[in-house]
XYZ file of C-alpha atoms in Angstrom:
717
model
C -17.908 -18.732 7.861
C -18.696 -21.859 5.866
C -22.406 -22.377 5.249
C -23.476 -26.026 5.107
C -26.651 -27.695 3.925
C -27.939 -31.221 4.461
C -31.254 -32.292 2.980
C -33.633 -34.829 4.460
C -34.184 -38.033 2.527
C -36.694 -37.360 -0.266
C -38.508 -40.477 -1.431
C -39.836 -41.106 -4.927
C -42.277 -43.989 -4.926
C -40.919 -45.235 -8.234
C -38.101 -47.635 -9.137
C -34.550 -46.343 -9.501
C -34.378 -46.948 -13.270
C -37.538 -44.930 -13.920
C -36.281 -42.045 -11.760
C -32.979 -42.063 -13.685
C -34.876 -41.828 -16.969
C -36.710 -38.776 -15.587
C -33.469 -37.242 -14.320
C -31.721 -37.486 -17.693
C -34.516 -35.462 -19.295
C -33.076 -32.400 -17.502
C -30.187 -32.317 -19.973
C -28.920 -30.560 -21.966
C -31.475 -27.865 -21.006
C -34.402 -27.740 -18.627
C -37.194 -25.152 -19.131
C -38.581 -25.975 -15.684
C -35.405 -24.545 -14.081
C -35.010 -21.000 -15.510
C -31.641 -20.433 -13.861
C -30.213 -23.458 -15.745
C -29.406 -22.180 -19.249
C -27.743 -25.269 -20.681
C -24.909 -27.776 -20.442
C -22.112 -29.269 -22.562
C -20.577 -32.707 -22.096
C -16.857 -32.462 -21.347
C -16.153 -36.180 -21.080
C -18.066 -39.458 -20.902
C -17.117 -43.018 -19.957
C -18.940 -46.370 -19.843
C -17.724 -49.703 -18.499
C -17.584 -52.721 -20.804
C -20.551 -54.422 -19.166
C -22.613 -51.215 -19.142
C -22.956 -51.145 -15.329
C -21.029 -47.859 -14.861
C -21.735 -44.670 -16.776
C -19.855 -41.446 -15.975
C -20.652 -38.067 -17.568
C -18.915 -34.759 -16.817
C -20.674 -31.564 -17.914
C -20.114 -27.832 -17.865
C -23.338 -26.173 -16.721
C -24.222 -22.554 -17.462
C -26.298 -20.698 -14.820
C -27.911 -17.282 -14.801
C -27.684 -16.227 -11.163
C -30.336 -13.792 -9.980
C -28.033 -11.020 -8.698
C -28.100 -7.215 -8.848
C -26.872 -5.818 -12.149
C -24.292 -3.673 -10.348
C -22.780 -6.700 -8.639
C -22.497 -8.565 -11.943
C -20.837 -5.530 -13.502
C -18.309 -5.247 -10.668
C -17.573 -8.977 -10.882
C -17.232 -8.727 -14.654
C -19.373 -11.778 -15.426
C -22.872 -12.315 -16.755
C -23.137 -16.060 -16.164
C -21.708 -18.576 -13.733
C -20.279 -21.953 -14.769
C -20.284 -25.152 -12.716
C -18.626 -28.494 -13.372
C -20.933 -31.437 -12.692
C -19.816 -35.068 -12.633
C -22.513 -37.781 -12.672
C -21.652 -41.410 -11.987
C -24.471 -43.923 -12.276
C -23.977 -47.524 -11.135
C -26.707 -49.639 -12.702
C -25.533 -52.709 -10.847
C -25.774 -51.135 -7.371
C -28.595 -48.851 -8.546
C -26.978 -45.614 -7.381
C -26.241 -42.211 -8.905
C -23.651 -39.883 -7.349
C -23.605 -36.243 -8.491
C -20.588 -34.070 -7.635
C -20.575 -30.391 -8.564
C -18.324 -27.404 -7.933
C -18.075 -23.882 -9.263
C -15.613 -23.012 -12.024
C -16.332 -19.278 -12.013
C -14.572 -17.362 -9.193
C -13.154 -20.618 -7.832
C -10.281 -18.693 -6.208
C -12.705 -16.436 -4.325
C -15.768 -18.613 -3.708
C -15.911 -22.359 -3.062
C -19.202 -24.110 -3.745
C -19.318 -27.900 -3.415
C -22.389 -30.064 -3.789
C -22.910 -33.817 -3.568
C -26.206 -35.515 -4.391
C -27.115 -39.174 -4.468
C -29.982 -41.337 -5.686
C -30.238 -44.842 -4.247
C -32.706 -47.658 -3.619
C -34.910 -47.304 -0.540
C -33.498 -49.596 2.190
C -36.935 -51.064 2.961
C -38.573 -51.071 -0.471
C -36.476 -51.785 -3.551
C -39.147 -50.285 -5.815
C -38.702 -46.845 -4.249
C -35.855 -44.381 -4.756
C -34.217 -42.084 -2.185
C -32.538 -38.744 -2.848
C -30.092 -36.897 -0.566
C -28.198 -33.663 -1.025
C -25.326 -31.931 0.798
C -23.626 -28.656 -0.043
C -21.177 -26.133 1.360
C -20.466 -22.480 0.589
C -17.238 -20.729 1.555
C -16.794 -17.115 0.411
C -13.155 -16.142 0.934
C -13.309 -12.724 -0.743
C -15.555 -10.968 -3.249
C -14.618 -7.325 -3.801
C -15.968 -6.341 -0.375
C -19.409 -7.806 -1.083
C -18.908 -11.101 0.792
C -22.028 -10.771 2.950
C -24.207 -9.765 -0.006
C -22.957 -12.630 -2.148
C -23.549 -15.105 0.656
C -27.170 -13.981 1.064
C -27.788 -14.115 -2.694
C -26.213 -17.556 -2.992
C -28.181 -19.017 -0.055
C -31.447 -17.519 -1.290
C -30.878 -18.820 -4.815
C -29.842 -22.264 -3.626
C -32.695 -22.833 -1.169
C -35.253 -21.574 -3.695
C -34.198 -24.296 -6.145
C -33.852 -27.202 -3.689
C -37.495 -28.290 -3.609
C -37.879 -27.173 -7.205
C -35.569 -30.041 -8.112
C -38.003 -32.616 -6.740
C -40.885 -30.987 -8.620
C -38.890 -31.253 -11.869
C -38.219 -34.970 -11.364
C -41.916 -35.550 -10.642
C -42.819 -33.574 -13.777
C -40.694 -35.832 -15.994
C -41.893 -38.970 -14.188
C -45.459 -38.013 -15.066
C -44.357 -37.362 -18.638
C -42.847 -40.870 -18.887
C -45.969 -42.438 -17.411
C -48.127 -40.533 -19.905
C -46.008 -42.130 -22.640
C -46.786 -45.572 -21.228
C -43.413 -46.069 -19.571
C -44.153 -47.071 -15.979
C -41.335 -49.517 -15.274
C -37.896 -50.122 -16.800
C -35.713 -53.251 -16.768
C -32.833 -53.577 -14.322
C -29.237 -54.151 -15.326
C -28.095 -57.790 -15.512
C -24.594 -59.224 -16.091
C -23.465 -59.912 -19.660
C -24.900 -56.745 -21.205
C -22.988 -54.491 -23.591
C -21.407 -51.132 -22.797
C -24.202 -49.329 -24.615
C -26.958 -50.709 -22.387
C -29.537 -48.230 -21.052
C -32.886 -49.065 -19.401
C -34.937 -46.802 -21.694
C -33.271 -48.219 -24.820
C -33.719 -51.743 -23.461
C -37.436 -51.081 -22.952
C -37.784 -49.768 -26.496
C -35.872 -52.812 -27.782
C -38.612 -55.161 -26.622
C -37.675 -56.060 -23.015
C -40.999 -56.127 -21.095
C -41.972 -52.980 -19.139
C -44.595 -53.679 -16.466
C -46.880 -51.575 -14.314
C -45.172 -52.557 -11.062
C -44.538 -48.931 -10.236
C -48.254 -48.255 -9.922
C -48.619 -51.268 -7.622
C -45.717 -50.521 -5.289
C -46.520 -46.800 -5.048
C -49.231 -47.593 -2.541
C -47.030 -49.934 -0.500
C -44.049 -49.388 1.711
C -42.724 -49.073 5.224
C -44.211 -46.974 7.967
C -41.413 -44.490 8.404
C -40.579 -42.065 11.150
C -42.597 -43.512 14.035
C -41.161 -42.444 17.351
C -41.451 -43.999 20.788
C -44.747 -43.567 22.563
C -43.403 -42.716 26.015
C -41.223 -39.885 27.294
C -38.971 -37.527 25.350
C -36.565 -40.189 24.178
C -36.825 -42.276 21.034
C -35.211 -45.682 20.739
C -31.860 -45.682 18.846
C -32.308 -46.354 15.148
C -30.348 -48.783 13.038
C -27.914 -47.205 10.536
C -30.387 -47.890 7.679
C -33.175 -45.900 9.371
C -31.040 -43.154 10.924
C -32.055 -40.534 8.383
C -35.078 -38.275 8.293
C -37.408 -38.437 5.337
C -39.010 -35.306 3.923
C -42.500 -36.824 4.086
C -41.982 -37.693 7.765
C -40.883 -34.121 8.535
C -43.940 -32.668 6.812
C -46.316 -35.147 8.490
C -44.983 -35.088 12.054
C -42.868 -31.932 12.394
C -44.522 -29.403 10.103
C -43.530 -27.231 7.158
C -39.851 -26.311 7.378
C -37.686 -24.341 4.992
C -34.753 -26.227 3.435
C -32.276 -24.544 5.778
C -34.445 -25.353 8.807
C -34.555 -28.989 7.710
C -30.796 -28.893 7.332
C -30.299 -27.479 10.835
C -32.499 -30.222 12.294
C -30.603 -32.951 10.443
C -27.172 -31.581 11.399
C -28.092 -31.276 15.080
C -29.645 -34.731 15.069
C -26.548 -36.229 13.434
C -24.317 -34.510 15.967
C -26.331 -36.016 18.822
C -26.118 -39.474 17.273
C -22.349 -39.176 16.905
C -21.633 -37.772 20.369
C -24.163 -39.584 22.550
C -22.552 -42.971 22.694
C -21.863 -45.248 25.628
C -20.196 -48.600 26.161
C -22.148 -51.826 26.459
C -21.299 -54.569 28.924
C -19.232 -56.217 26.200
C -17.135 -53.050 25.882
C -18.528 -52.111 22.482
C -19.683 -48.580 21.663
C -23.410 -48.265 21.245
C -25.691 -45.241 20.677
C -27.470 -43.757 23.674
C -31.045 -42.611 23.521
C -31.361 -39.148 22.017
C -34.274 -36.688 22.168
C -37.139 -37.078 19.771
C -37.096 -34.951 16.650
C -39.923 -32.676 17.786
C -38.002 -31.916 21.000
C -34.788 -31.107 19.093
C -36.855 -28.873 16.819
C -38.182 -26.888 19.803
C -34.643 -25.872 20.762
C -33.876 -24.880 17.178
C -37.009 -22.729 17.040
C -36.078 -21.130 20.375
C -32.734 -20.059 18.899
C -34.067 -19.057 15.456
C -32.451 -22.171 13.937
C -28.954 -21.066 14.897
C -27.282 -24.478 15.129
C -24.528 -23.525 17.586
C -26.832 -21.702 19.990
C -29.464 -24.432 19.834
C -26.845 -27.127 20.436
C -25.486 -25.324 23.493
C -28.976 -24.865 24.928
C -29.966 -28.467 24.211
C -26.763 -29.923 25.692
C -27.276 -28.007 28.925
C -30.856 -29.251 29.077
C -29.860 -32.868 28.392
C -27.279 -32.723 31.201
C -29.920 -31.284 33.522
C -32.416 -34.003 32.565
C -29.868 -36.739 33.126
C -28.652 -35.337 36.431
C -32.177 -35.021 37.850
C -33.687 -38.084 36.110
C -36.396 -35.957 34.515
C -37.038 -38.599 31.844
C -38.655 -40.771 34.531
C -40.690 -38.100 36.294
C -44.035 -39.262 34.885
C -43.415 -42.783 36.140
C -41.959 -41.832 39.540
C -43.699 -38.601 40.564
C -46.944 -38.731 42.490
C -48.303 -35.333 43.611
C -48.741 -34.966 47.383
C -52.316 -34.831 48.658
C -51.971 -31.081 49.320
C -51.250 -30.460 45.634
C -54.091 -32.675 44.465
C -56.494 -30.779 46.704
C -55.272 -27.170 46.497
C -53.494 -26.799 43.135
C -56.285 -25.497 40.893
C -55.013 -26.726 37.538
C -55.566 -29.597 35.115
C -55.878 -30.751 31.488
C -59.141 -30.065 29.672
C -59.702 -31.326 26.076
C -58.138 -29.400 23.115
C -58.377 -25.956 21.559
C -59.632 -25.336 18.008
C -56.151 -25.976 16.578
C -55.957 -29.395 18.234
C -53.513 -28.292 20.918
C -53.935 -29.869 24.369
C -55.571 -27.360 26.725
C -54.380 -26.794 30.294
C -56.477 -24.680 32.670
C -55.005 -22.944 35.733
C -57.226 -20.989 38.121
C -54.310 -19.006 39.507
C -56.522 -16.587 41.407
C -57.785 -19.508 43.517
C -54.299 -20.848 44.320
C -52.835 -20.119 47.753
C -49.260 -19.692 46.557
C -47.851 -18.937 49.986
C -49.671 -21.848 51.574
C -48.421 -24.291 48.933
C -44.825 -23.089 49.222
C -44.897 -23.376 53.001
C -46.707 -26.705 53.001
C -44.599 -28.367 50.297
C -41.532 -26.270 49.525
C -40.443 -25.074 46.094
C -38.966 -28.486 45.269
C -42.332 -30.276 45.196
C -44.010 -27.437 43.295
C -41.241 -27.357 40.678
C -41.407 -31.131 40.272
C -45.172 -30.865 39.762
C -44.707 -28.135 37.134
C -42.146 -30.307 35.345
C -44.540 -33.249 35.354
C -47.162 -30.988 33.728
C -44.671 -30.048 30.997
C -43.700 -33.684 30.438
C -47.372 -34.654 30.253
C -47.973 -31.764 27.842
C -45.335 -33.033 25.431
C -46.811 -36.513 25.598
C -50.280 -35.112 24.844
C -48.888 -33.138 21.880
C -47.559 -36.382 20.451
C -50.951 -38.044 20.912
C -52.717 -35.049 19.313
C -50.415 -35.250 16.287
C -51.556 -38.821 15.663
C -55.176 -38.038 16.563
C -55.612 -35.031 14.251
C -53.196 -36.093 11.516
C -51.105 -32.912 11.565
C -48.048 -31.730 13.516
C -48.892 -30.399 16.993
C -45.842 -29.530 19.077
C -47.270 -27.070 21.637
C -50.242 -26.674 23.929
C -52.582 -23.883 25.017
C -52.864 -22.635 28.587
C -55.943 -20.837 29.929
C -55.222 -18.875 33.123
C -58.163 -17.564 35.136
C -57.106 -14.679 37.395
C -60.386 -14.161 39.234
C -59.432 -13.800 42.874
C -55.894 -12.570 42.180
C -54.960 -9.872 44.663
C -52.052 -8.549 46.664
C -51.561 -11.816 48.542
C -50.347 -13.415 45.305
C -47.680 -10.706 45.013
C -46.010 -11.940 48.187
C -42.302 -11.527 47.489
C -40.986 -15.038 48.288
C -43.799 -16.504 46.181
C -42.919 -14.274 43.227
C -39.279 -15.240 43.693
C -40.190 -18.945 43.573
C -42.316 -18.305 40.461
C -39.421 -16.613 38.686
C -37.134 -19.540 39.490
C -39.686 -21.968 38.059
C -40.062 -19.833 34.913
C -36.278 -19.860 34.511
C -36.145 -23.680 34.662
C -39.087 -24.110 32.268
C -37.767 -21.562 29.745
C -34.366 -23.296 29.694
C -35.665 -26.848 29.292
C -39.092 -26.644 27.623
C -38.734 -23.952 24.939
C -41.464 -23.422 22.353
C -43.921 -25.710 24.144
C -46.463 -22.955 24.793
C -48.570 -22.340 21.709
C -50.958 -19.797 23.210
C -51.639 -18.347 26.681
C -55.147 -17.022 27.319
C -55.302 -14.877 30.465
C -58.881 -14.066 31.469
C -60.476 -11.883 34.154
C -57.215 -10.021 34.796
C -57.746 -7.687 37.801
C -56.301 -4.238 38.282
C -53.350 -5.637 40.229
C -52.258 -7.813 37.276
C -49.962 -5.164 35.668
C -47.835 -5.263 38.833
C -47.355 -9.036 38.532
C -46.750 -8.764 34.784
C -44.064 -6.111 35.322
C -42.226 -8.474 37.653
C -42.551 -11.638 35.599
C -42.392 -10.537 31.933
C -38.620 -9.777 31.825
C -37.947 -13.447 32.595
C -40.133 -14.736 29.755
C -38.688 -15.267 26.280
C -39.827 -12.732 23.683
C -41.215 -15.497 21.458
C -43.336 -16.707 24.385
C -44.569 -13.213 25.295
C -45.959 -12.773 21.789
C -48.296 -15.708 22.415
C -50.043 -14.045 25.393
C -53.651 -12.818 25.030
C -54.890 -10.886 28.053
C -58.564 -10.110 28.790
C -59.718 -7.927 31.679
C -63.139 -8.230 33.283
C -65.618 -10.000 31.020
C -63.932 -8.994 27.754
C -63.117 -12.643 27.095
C -66.817 -13.218 26.313
C -67.035 -10.712 23.478
C -65.720 -10.609 19.896
C -62.122 -11.753 19.732
C -62.565 -13.570 23.035
C -61.782 -17.141 24.004
C -64.595 -18.476 21.770
C -62.255 -17.716 18.852
C -59.802 -20.269 20.219
C -61.978 -22.766 22.116
C -65.074 -24.590 20.935
C -68.138 -23.480 22.874
C -68.722 -27.066 23.982
C -65.534 -27.095 26.082
C -65.610 -23.593 27.618
C -65.620 -24.218 31.413
C -68.727 -23.565 33.436
C -66.961 -21.042 35.689
C -66.321 -18.897 32.577
C -69.945 -19.007 31.457
C -69.697 -22.190 29.397
C -71.634 -25.408 29.684
C -68.708 -27.806 30.212
C -68.002 -29.100 33.702
C -64.303 -28.648 34.440
C -63.026 -31.285 36.831
C -60.060 -29.512 38.343
C -59.544 -28.687 42.043
C -61.089 -25.431 43.249
C -58.023 -24.417 45.249
C -58.515 -22.345 48.392
C -56.408 -21.447 51.430
C -54.027 -24.119 52.672
C -54.420 -24.817 56.388
C -51.420 -23.771 58.469
C -51.531 -27.167 60.091
C -50.175 -28.502 56.793
C -47.126 -26.233 56.791
C -43.872 -28.190 56.890
C -40.320 -27.364 57.768
C -37.518 -27.940 55.300
C -36.625 -31.382 56.634
C -40.280 -32.465 56.726
C -40.611 -31.660 53.024
C -37.392 -33.520 52.128
C -38.012 -36.160 49.442
C -35.314 -38.757 50.015
C -36.378 -40.884 47.034
C -35.835 -38.041 44.532
C -32.716 -36.236 43.384
C -33.215 -32.624 44.391
C -33.774 -30.170 41.544
C -32.761 -27.209 43.706
C -29.886 -27.323 46.159
C -31.196 -24.354 48.123
C -34.683 -23.230 49.039
C -36.250 -19.845 49.632
C -37.372 -20.811 53.137
C -35.027 -22.168 55.787
C -36.141 -23.990 58.904
C -34.623 -24.259 62.357
C -35.370 -25.160 65.973
C -34.932 -22.985 69.048
C -34.337 -24.365 72.537
C -34.253 -22.765 75.952
C -31.025 -20.829 76.222
C -30.157 -21.566 72.611
C -31.504 -18.869 70.269
C -31.102 -18.963 66.495
C -29.280 -15.967 65.015
C -28.508 -14.831 61.458
C -25.887 -12.323 60.405
C -26.743 -9.693 57.782
C -23.981 -7.480 56.437
C -25.161 -4.050 55.281
C -22.857 -2.093 52.954
C -24.972 1.047 52.480
C -27.088 2.975 54.939
C -30.848 3.072 54.414
C -30.794 -0.428 52.995
C -33.877 -2.430 53.897
C -33.848 -5.777 55.699
C -37.098 -7.690 55.104
C -38.245 -10.883 56.792
C -41.055 -13.374 56.633
C -41.346 -16.285 59.058
C -43.892 -18.717 60.478
C -43.942 -20.180 63.982
C -44.682 -23.877 63.577
C -44.298 -24.861 67.236
C -44.017 -22.989 70.517
C -43.746 -19.242 71.183
C -40.756 -17.188 70.046
C -39.362 -13.706 70.695
C -37.955 -12.014 67.605
C -35.356 -9.220 67.855
C -33.048 -7.299 65.546
C -29.622 -6.051 66.700
C -26.843 -3.901 65.304
C -23.322 -5.028 66.205
C -20.106 -3.060 66.335
C -18.132 -6.280 66.411
C -17.963 -9.080 63.873
C -19.252 -12.316 65.406
C -17.312 -15.555 65.405
C -18.742 -17.292 62.344
C -17.894 -20.792 63.565
C -21.217 -22.535 63.985
C -21.823 -24.153 67.322
C -24.282 -26.972 67.772
C -26.226 -25.929 70.828
C -29.072 -28.422 70.648
C -29.239 -31.028 73.436
C -27.624 -34.297 72.374
C -30.803 -36.200 73.187
C -32.656 -34.276 70.479
C -31.790 -34.892 66.824
C -32.454 -32.249 64.197
C -31.155 -31.698 60.674
C -31.277 -27.921 61.146
C -28.686 -26.530 63.553
C -29.363 -23.266 65.289
C -26.499 -20.797 65.529
C -25.658 -18.300 68.276
C -23.595 -15.347 67.067
C -23.834 -12.885 69.980
C -20.948 -13.845 72.224
C -21.718 -14.156 75.926
C -18.753 -11.845 76.640
C -20.269 -9.034 74.613
C -21.721 -6.088 76.504
C -25.216 -4.960 75.541
C -25.235 -1.253 74.683
C -21.498 -1.276 74.033
C -20.705 -4.105 71.611
C -24.228 -4.402 70.220
C -27.586 -2.680 70.519
C -31.213 -3.520 69.770
C -32.747 -1.696 66.778
C -36.049 -3.609 66.693
C -38.237 -3.890 69.780
C -38.718 -7.526 70.892
C -41.759 -9.073 69.255
C -43.526 -12.016 70.886
C -44.688 -14.433 68.207
C -47.189 -17.141 69.113
C -47.454 -20.615 67.622
C -49.284 -20.577 64.277
C -48.570 -16.905 63.553
C -47.018 -15.544 60.339
C -44.831 -12.484 60.678
C -43.701 -10.167 57.909
C -41.660 -7.068 58.525
C -38.877 -4.743 57.463
C -36.225 -2.452 58.882
C -34.593 0.538 57.208
C -30.988 0.570 58.410
C -29.410 3.719 59.788
C -25.796 2.550 59.613
C -23.830 0.110 57.490
C -22.239 -2.802 59.309
C -23.368 -6.025 60.974
C -27.010 -6.722 61.826
C -28.237 -9.838 63.618
C -31.731 -11.367 63.409
C -32.520 -13.369 66.535
C -35.255 -15.831 67.481
C -35.307 -17.163 71.042
C -37.778 -19.160 73.061
C -40.397 -17.043 74.784
C -40.553 -17.273 78.550
C -43.820 -16.283 80.192
C -41.928 -14.675 83.063
C -40.287 -12.207 80.701
C -43.577 -10.578 79.817
C -45.347 -10.164 83.179
C -45.506 -11.490 86.736
C -48.775 -13.286 85.973
C -48.484 -16.297 83.663
C -51.085 -16.669 80.954
C -53.268 -19.771 80.889
C -51.891 -20.615 77.403
C -48.324 -20.375 78.720
C -49.099 -22.679 81.630
C -50.679 -25.236 79.306
C -47.730 -24.999 76.924
C -45.278 -25.589 79.756
C -47.015 -28.871 80.504
C -46.466 -30.125 76.954
C -43.329 -31.385 75.220
C -43.367 -28.456 72.854
C -42.223 -26.182 75.675
C -38.704 -27.600 75.286
C -38.339 -26.766 71.599
C -39.722 -24.167 69.212
C -39.808 -24.638 65.468
C -39.958 -21.999 62.740
C -39.355 -21.464 59.030
C -38.030 -18.144 57.787
C -36.967 -16.060 54.810
C -35.070 -12.757 54.717
C -33.685 -10.450 52.047
C -31.783 -7.169 51.808
C -32.973 -4.517 49.356
C -31.690 -1.126 48.374
C -33.933 1.575 49.781
C -35.107 2.785 46.372
C -35.978 -0.784 45.356
C -38.002 -1.279 48.509
C -40.422 1.551 47.906
C -43.500 0.005 46.398
C -41.851 -3.447 46.309
C -43.601 -6.709 46.912
C -42.333 -6.791 50.500
C -44.716 -3.986 51.338
C -47.735 -5.755 49.833
C -50.158 -8.055 51.548
C -49.110 -11.421 52.890
C -50.973 -14.533 51.902
C -52.134 -15.274 55.413
C -53.170 -11.885 56.718
C -54.673 -10.090 53.693
C -53.361 -6.922 55.372
C -50.882 -4.393 54.165
C -47.635 -3.677 55.931
C -47.158 -0.294 57.486
C -45.424 2.250 55.299
C -41.716 2.702 55.803
C -40.402 6.202 56.377
C -36.804 6.802 55.348
C -34.907 9.312 57.448
C -31.305 10.300 57.720
C -31.358 10.569 61.491
C -33.329 7.487 62.536
C -34.093 3.955 61.427
C -37.575 2.551 61.098
C -38.948 -0.949 61.588
C -42.330 -2.504 61.099
C -43.728 -5.985 61.507
C -47.070 -7.499 60.684
C -48.478 -10.433 62.601
C -51.140 -12.561 60.928
C -52.868 -15.555 62.410
């Protein structure tokens, strides 16, 4: 595999001629670079007017390699051919180098260039590219590659230090500015010789060193930076250090290569038919994907491309402008931004123990909750950008403080955990390396259960940033005071700072919505399917679901809410496969986006073609029902909801039934439901057997038996 390197643009705040004078001091030997033992000029050429000067040298290097490897290779030193071409007229120097030793086995090519800064002619830019291709090396290809990369990267930044050393030496000698080339000069012209010959040398370098363009500013809104002009396409080393942080040379190279690839591939046509660059992610966002993939360019590019497609498809770039949280979220979602931590990271506080996860899912659906979580992540990235400018150092992640006081079994409700895992999957794929630290405080005894479920879906790099405190341990040594200033510790954690985030609480069932009620027509849906489905049931038109069981003693679990009317729930086992063609049975006068389906054919005989395995359960309006059934046989099972008739229960009608019959709701029932099939061993101790959000009660235990099936249902109001 060919290893490639691309440097950022390194800027010397001195004129080109002065930098060239410093560069030439490196030859024929340079004590500041121990690996460089010396050089001999092979050929030299100058143009008649002195504007072009070409020198080709043979350079002798002492590579830091194991003695055994040198002995096997049969060499003590390595020789490179270096060709330098300086153009005094255009003020450029191009350096081309390649290895002479082992050139049939190893190919090393390097190109460097010095040129005038595009926005300040008194500054000089330096760029460097290189490639390494090891074809064969006595079976030590991998070892040689590691040695070569280590040696090369160790000397990259050393090169800048050497130039700065000789620049300071020139300045100490009183040489601060050298004359530029002008037409009509002789072939022997050189700026240093011209200065010594009496041409004035001024102190302009000292004046311009404090001036210059403001480089590297990115857009102030969203993830996307405006396309740059070709002159400002490149990243400068000072910009990387100031806004992106300390990177190794190879990390800088990976960032530059990925950025260049995006610039080359993300192009679209203008109205005039000309190709123009599209907006590409900001550098700090590209860097997050590289960090998430340990700076593996190919893996980071694949991950980033998938994320960019997802962002474009769902218009995520505009979520902060277009998304407004529903009132239910503003009132019951106990989370919000709260100052910064000691490292300057934006701080987000979530009182998860006070959040009614089931109520929010049923009132809003997973779509709205996911969109809200995405808006938090988008806002977090925006705040990181602001913090970088505020504190004068790179800040690319934020801190999250999660308070688990109040967390109990109701939060381990299976559909809620399933929705949480889906959200984690989306966030991990599209917002990598945005979490700097996660402080979990007041973790209760039930927390290990939740952690066991969630942790496998969290990236290893993210898991290492978790700090978990049980009880009041967060108040002692090593607690949150090590990461947060005392002045901003929230009052509910014993601090003095008022934290203005919602207190959460149980969501009223009156706010529960069906799938079509929660539909957001003005947004592109982020999820095509939801955990909960909704349907309507009419008189004589039950809603039925087929469940195919492949192994006996599998467990069918269900969770549904009656939003309108009274319903009878039953579970059947069928010896016949139903006709899967859906039939719209709703009256034509009533419009509904959810069609109920009847699978039990009217020609079937009860007790022969199908049988009931779950006793009928009358479910009243407003009730939540959770239950399970351990199957005795494989085959077809049918879940059925039908409208409850008061006459079916007793000869005396209840007062509630009479009142309901006088209202419009007696013609249609409405419910939202969720079901899942688990293997029997997975069901034991699973989340389906834990408390529901509404009832705070535990489901009955399920007894597995080879000669009978077992069902249980819990009704909560």
